[in-house]
Amino acid sequence: MRSYSLIAPAKINLHLEILGDRVDGYHELAMLMQSIDLADTIDLHPLSTDIIRVHCNHPLVPPDKGNLAYKAAQLMVEEFPEVFARFGGVEITINKQIPVAAGLAGGSTDAAAVLVGLDMMWQLGLTRPELQELGAKLGSDIPFCLTGGTAIATGRGEEIDSLLGIDSFYVVLGKYRRLTISTAWAYQTYRTQFGHSYVRNAERLASSAARVHSGPLVKAMINKDGVQIGQLLHNDLEKVVLPTTPQVAQLKEAFQNTGALGTMMSGSGPTVFALCESEAQALEVQHQVRVAIPDPDLDFWVSKFSNQGIQLASPVS
Ligand code: ATP
């Protein structure tokens, strides 16, 4: 049986709108998601025993059952017990490049890579919608991570409508190394503060979600109009994170002062990104913010939009 090496890209949100509550306890969302080429590498090696083993080079990522990549393998075992009995276990090695608990879907993309890798290793021949359905059982961002590129995500984020791939823009990501934000905390706090304004009528919920499809941001994306995209970036979760986390607010302001096309917090943060039209502009923006905030705890990455989700790096023997 072959081993596989997969590339698992991070995502940013260009639009994140919280529409209302769902009966399953999640939020009803309308998002525009974008893959970037900052990526983890996931190696899968078959084992002759019936064990799932996880290794990761990052101290904050659990190398055990708590790892989303482990959970993805466990789900495949439960869904395909006979195939597992025939082929045996798997050793998963995560080379973590995506910052952890950063609003960049690092865990979700690793889990998506494991679903794709085991589908190939166990020769299951699953279709993309079948993989997305499995992924949605584990996490709302996983269906997007599988397909990647540019997509509208609705429902709790698992209903994906892909747009024509856009890969011409760059982003600078800034994140304080020791600052992490719990996604659950951000959404719960939002519900406490803004729940009174949630849309409760099913028809209005559907029309609010549809508004994103025909809205100005999607038009600007299709036209590759960087100035418009920069002006239309939107994230509801900034309303709870910026007032409580001054470092994030200050970082956003520093990015704003550089003349980048636009700047916003990604997902539940604390990563802030600046949208740039070229790599040269991104490097200049990074330099200016490094000078404005000379804190050694502040890390930067320059990354390009990517029109791909999980990809095979190379089949290893
Ligand atoms: P999202 O943008 O989907 O909300 P995130 O980027 O904010 O996710 P992750 O990097 O996925 O957050 O990490 C969230 C938590 O999940 C961390 O506390 C981490 O310990 C745990 N975790 C479990 N598996 C992984 C993994 N493979 N990679 C990263 N974190 C993982």
PDB file of N, CA, C and O and ligand atoms in Angstrom, residues 11 60-62 66-69 94 96 99-108 110 141 181 183 268-269, ligand 1:
ATOM      1  N   LYS A  11      -7.310  29.013   5.358  1.00  0.00           N
ATOM      2  CA  LYS A  11      -8.313  29.896   4.740  1.00  0.00           C
ATOM      3  C   LYS A  11      -8.375  31.211   5.505  1.00  0.00           C
ATOM      4  O   LYS A  11      -8.013  31.287   6.689  1.00  0.00           O
ATOM      5  N   LEU A  60       1.381  23.068  20.629  1.00  0.00           N
ATOM      6  CA  LEU A  60      -0.014  23.316  21.029  1.00  0.00           C
ATOM      7  C   LEU A  60      -1.007  22.373  20.348  1.00  0.00           C
ATOM      8  O   LEU A  60      -2.202  22.440  20.591  1.00  0.00           O
ATOM      9  N   VAL A  61      -0.490  21.502  19.488  1.00  0.00           N
ATOM     10  CA  VAL A  61      -1.388  20.595  18.765  1.00  0.00           C
ATOM     11  C   VAL A  61      -1.329  19.212  19.413  1.00  0.00           C
ATOM     12  O   VAL A  61      -0.254  18.623  19.508  1.00  0.00           O
ATOM     13  N   PRO A  62      -2.466  18.701  19.887  1.00  0.00           N
ATOM     14  CA  PRO A  62      -2.438  17.417  20.596  1.00  0.00           C
ATOM     15  C   PRO A  62      -2.083  16.248  19.652  1.00  0.00           C
ATOM     16  O   PRO A  62      -2.704  16.112  18.598  1.00  0.00           O
ATOM     17  N   GLY A  66      -7.389  13.886  20.574  1.00  0.00           N
ATOM     18  CA  GLY A  66      -7.909  15.253  20.533  1.00  0.00           C
ATOM     19  C   GLY A  66      -7.590  15.951  19.218  1.00  0.00           C
ATOM     20  O   GLY A  66      -8.108  17.030  18.950  1.00  0.00           O
ATOM     21  N   ASN A  67      -6.713  15.356  18.422  1.00  0.00           N
ATOM     22  CA  ASN A  67      -6.339  15.989  17.156  1.00  0.00           C
ATOM     23  C   ASN A  67      -7.431  15.786  16.108  1.00  0.00           C
ATOM     24  O   ASN A  67      -7.936  14.673  15.942  1.00  0.00           O
ATOM     25  N   LEU A  68      -7.778  16.858  15.417  1.00  0.00           N
ATOM     26  CA  LEU A  68      -8.841  16.743  14.396  1.00  0.00           C
ATOM     27  C   LEU A  68      -8.454  15.764  13.283  1.00  0.00           C
ATOM     28  O   LEU A  68      -9.321  15.114  12.698  1.00  0.00           O
ATOM     29  N   ALA A  69      -7.152  15.649  13.007  1.00  0.00           N
ATOM     30  CA  ALA A  69      -6.699  14.684  11.989  1.00  0.00           C
ATOM     31  C   ALA A  69      -6.965  13.258  12.483  1.00  0.00           C
ATOM     32  O   ALA A  69      -7.389  12.390  11.709  1.00  0.00           O
ATOM     33  N   ILE A  94       1.926  15.470  10.885  1.00  0.00           N
ATOM     34  CA  ILE A  94       1.507  16.836  10.498  1.00  0.00           C
ATOM     35  C   ILE A  94       2.708  17.772  10.599  1.00  0.00           C
ATOM     36  O   ILE A  94       3.276  17.934  11.685  1.00  0.00           O
ATOM     37  N   LYS A  96       3.195  21.279  10.809  1.00  0.00           N
ATOM     38  CA  LYS A  96       2.309  22.432  11.041  1.00  0.00           C
ATOM     39  C   LYS A  96       3.018  23.729  10.650  1.00  0.00           C
ATOM     40  O   LYS A  96       4.060  24.071  11.192  1.00  0.00           O
ATOM     41  N   PRO A  99      -0.538  28.892  11.745  1.00  0.00           N
ATOM     42  CA  PRO A  99      -0.630  29.186  13.170  1.00  0.00           C
ATOM     43  C   PRO A  99      -1.884  28.557  13.795  1.00  0.00           C
ATOM     44  O   PRO A  99      -2.929  28.465  13.146  1.00  0.00           O
ATOM     45  N   VAL A 100      -1.741  28.134  15.059  1.00  0.00           N
ATOM     46  CA  VAL A 100      -2.793  27.361  15.737  1.00  0.00           C
ATOM     47  C   VAL A 100      -3.768  28.299  16.463  1.00  0.00           C
ATOM     48  O   VAL A 100      -3.356  29.319  17.021  1.00  0.00           O
ATOM     49  N   ALA A 101      -5.057  27.909  16.469  1.00  0.00           N
ATOM     50  CA  ALA A 101      -6.129  28.701  17.096  1.00  0.00           C
ATOM     51  C   ALA A 101      -6.056  30.154  16.649  1.00  0.00           C
ATOM     52  O   ALA A 101      -6.046  31.083  17.446  1.00  0.00           O
ATOM     53  N   ALA A 102      -5.988  30.327  15.331  1.00  0.00           N
ATOM     54  CA  ALA A 102      -5.717  31.635  14.757  1.00  0.00           C
ATOM     55  C   ALA A 102      -6.831  32.140  13.855  1.00  0.00           C
ATOM     56  O   ALA A 102      -6.721  33.203  13.255  1.00  0.00           O
ATOM     57  N   GLY A 103      -7.911  31.343  13.694  1.00  0.00           N
ATOM     58  CA  GLY A 103      -8.986  31.742  12.779  1.00  0.00           C
ATOM     59  C   GLY A 103      -8.658  31.428  11.332  1.00  0.00           C
ATOM     60  O   GLY A 103      -9.224  32.003  10.414  1.00  0.00           O
ATOM     61  N   LEU A 104      -7.730  30.465  11.132  1.00  0.00           N
ATOM     62  CA  LEU A 104      -7.288  30.124   9.768  1.00  0.00           C
ATOM     63  C   LEU A 104      -7.644  28.686   9.396  1.00  0.00           C
ATOM     64  O   LEU A 104      -7.169  28.171   8.378  1.00  0.00           O
ATOM     65  N   ALA A 105      -8.464  28.035  10.222  1.00  0.00           N
ATOM     66  CA  ALA A 105      -8.950  26.664   9.967  1.00  0.00           C
ATOM     67  C   ALA A 105      -7.829  25.625   9.891  1.00  0.00           C
ATOM     68  O   ALA A 105      -7.917  24.659   9.124  1.00  0.00           O
ATOM     69  N   GLY A 106      -6.798  25.811  10.698  1.00  0.00           N
ATOM     70  CA  GLY A 106      -5.645  24.893  10.664  1.00  0.00           C
ATOM     71  C   GLY A 106      -6.014  23.450  10.964  1.00  0.00           C
ATOM     72  O   GLY A 106      -5.580  22.529  10.269  1.00  0.00           O
ATOM     73  N   GLY A 107      -6.824  23.232  11.994  1.00  0.00           N
ATOM     74  CA  GLY A 107      -7.221  21.861  12.341  1.00  0.00           C
ATOM     75  C   GLY A 107      -8.157  21.282  11.290  1.00  0.00           C
ATOM     76  O   GLY A 107      -8.029  20.114  10.905  1.00  0.00           O
ATOM     77  N   SER A 108      -9.076  22.101  10.793  1.00  0.00           N
ATOM     78  CA  SER A 108     -10.059  21.631   9.807  1.00  0.00           C
ATOM     79  C   SER A 108      -9.378  21.183   8.519  1.00  0.00           C
ATOM     80  O   SER A 108      -9.755  20.172   7.914  1.00  0.00           O
ATOM     81  N   ASP A 110      -6.332  20.062   8.179  1.00  0.00           N
ATOM     82  CA  ASP A 110      -5.613  18.800   8.414  1.00  0.00           C
ATOM     83  C   ASP A 110      -6.595  17.626   8.353  1.00  0.00           C
ATOM     84  O   ASP A 110      -6.292  16.576   7.769  1.00  0.00           O
ATOM     85  N   ASP A 141     -16.028  23.887   8.951  1.00  0.00           N
ATOM     86  CA  ASP A 141     -15.106  24.435   7.940  1.00  0.00           C
ATOM     87  C   ASP A 141     -14.535  23.350   7.019  1.00  0.00           C
ATOM     88  O   ASP A 141     -13.902  23.667   6.010  1.00  0.00           O
ATOM     89  N   ILE A 181      -7.527  32.822  20.526  1.00  0.00           N
ATOM     90  CA  ILE A 181      -8.929  33.138  20.836  1.00  0.00           C
ATOM     91  C   ILE A 181      -9.754  31.892  20.578  1.00  0.00           C
ATOM     92  O   ILE A 181      -9.613  31.249  19.528  1.00  0.00           O
ATOM     93  N   THR A 183     -12.794  29.932  19.417  1.00  0.00           N
ATOM     94  CA  THR A 183     -13.887  30.176  18.475  1.00  0.00           C
ATOM     95  C   THR A 183     -15.226  30.129  19.215  1.00  0.00           C
ATOM     96  O   THR A 183     -16.106  30.962  18.996  1.00  0.00           O
ATOM     97  N   SER A 268     -12.594  33.931  13.872  1.00  0.00           N
ATOM     98  CA  SER A 268     -12.729  34.421  15.244  1.00  0.00           C
ATOM     99  C   SER A 268     -11.415  35.013  15.754  1.00  0.00           C
ATOM    100  O   SER A 268     -11.264  35.276  16.929  1.00  0.00           O
ATOM    101  N   GLY A 269     -10.460  35.221  14.837  1.00  0.00           N
ATOM    102  CA  GLY A 269      -9.199  35.838  15.196  1.00  0.00           C
ATOM    103  C   GLY A 269      -8.296  34.858  15.939  1.00  0.00           C
ATOM    104  O   GLY A 269      -8.618  33.678  16.038  1.00  0.00           O
TER     105      GLY A 269
HETATM  106  P1  ATP B   1     -11.193  27.882  12.844  1.00  0.00           P
HETATM  107  O1  ATP B   1     -10.660  28.969  11.961  1.00  0.00           O
HETATM  108  O2  ATP B   1     -11.762  26.710  12.066  1.00  0.00           O
HETATM  109  O3  ATP B   1     -12.058  28.352  13.947  1.00  0.00           O
HETATM  110  P2  ATP B   1      -8.680  27.908  14.163  1.00  0.00           P
HETATM  111  O4  ATP B   1      -7.698  28.136  13.042  1.00  0.00           O
HETATM  112  O5  ATP B   1      -9.084  29.090  14.961  1.00  0.00           O
HETATM  113  O6  ATP B   1      -9.942  27.187  13.557  1.00  0.00           O
HETATM  114  P3  ATP B   1      -7.202  25.584  14.931  1.00  0.00           P
HETATM  115  O7  ATP B   1      -5.831  25.961  14.492  1.00  0.00           O
HETATM  116  O8  ATP B   1      -7.945  24.607  14.116  1.00  0.00           O
HETATM  117  O9  ATP B   1      -8.097  26.875  15.161  1.00  0.00           O
HETATM  118  O10 ATP B   1      -7.065  25.067  16.454  1.00  0.00           O
HETATM  119  C1  ATP B   1      -8.099  25.104  17.386  1.00  0.00           C
HETATM  120  C2  ATP B   1      -7.796  24.116  18.519  1.00  0.00           C
HETATM  121  O11 ATP B   1      -7.852  22.774  18.000  1.00  0.00           O
HETATM  122  C3  ATP B   1      -6.413  24.295  19.118  1.00  0.00           C
HETATM  123  O12 ATP B   1      -6.570  24.585  20.464  1.00  0.00           O
HETATM  124  C4  ATP B   1      -5.700  22.967  18.923  1.00  0.00           C
HETATM  125  O13 ATP B   1      -5.072  22.508  20.091  1.00  0.00           O
HETATM  126  C5  ATP B   1      -6.794  21.974  18.510  1.00  0.00           C
HETATM  127  N1  ATP B   1      -6.368  21.076  17.405  1.00  0.00           N
HETATM  128  C6  ATP B   1      -6.714  19.795  17.271  1.00  0.00           C
HETATM  129  N2  ATP B   1      -6.199  19.268  16.138  1.00  0.00           N
HETATM  130  C7  ATP B   1      -5.507  20.241  15.535  1.00  0.00           C
HETATM  131  C8  ATP B   1      -4.747  20.298  14.343  1.00  0.00           C
HETATM  132  N3  ATP B   1      -4.572  19.238  13.543  1.00  0.00           N
HETATM  133  N4  ATP B   1      -4.199  21.488  14.008  1.00  0.00           N
HETATM  134  C9  ATP B   1      -4.392  22.579  14.793  1.00  0.00           C
HETATM  135  N5  ATP B   1      -5.056  22.558  15.953  1.00  0.00           N
HETATM  136  C10 ATP B   1      -5.626  21.408  16.329  1.00  0.00           C
END
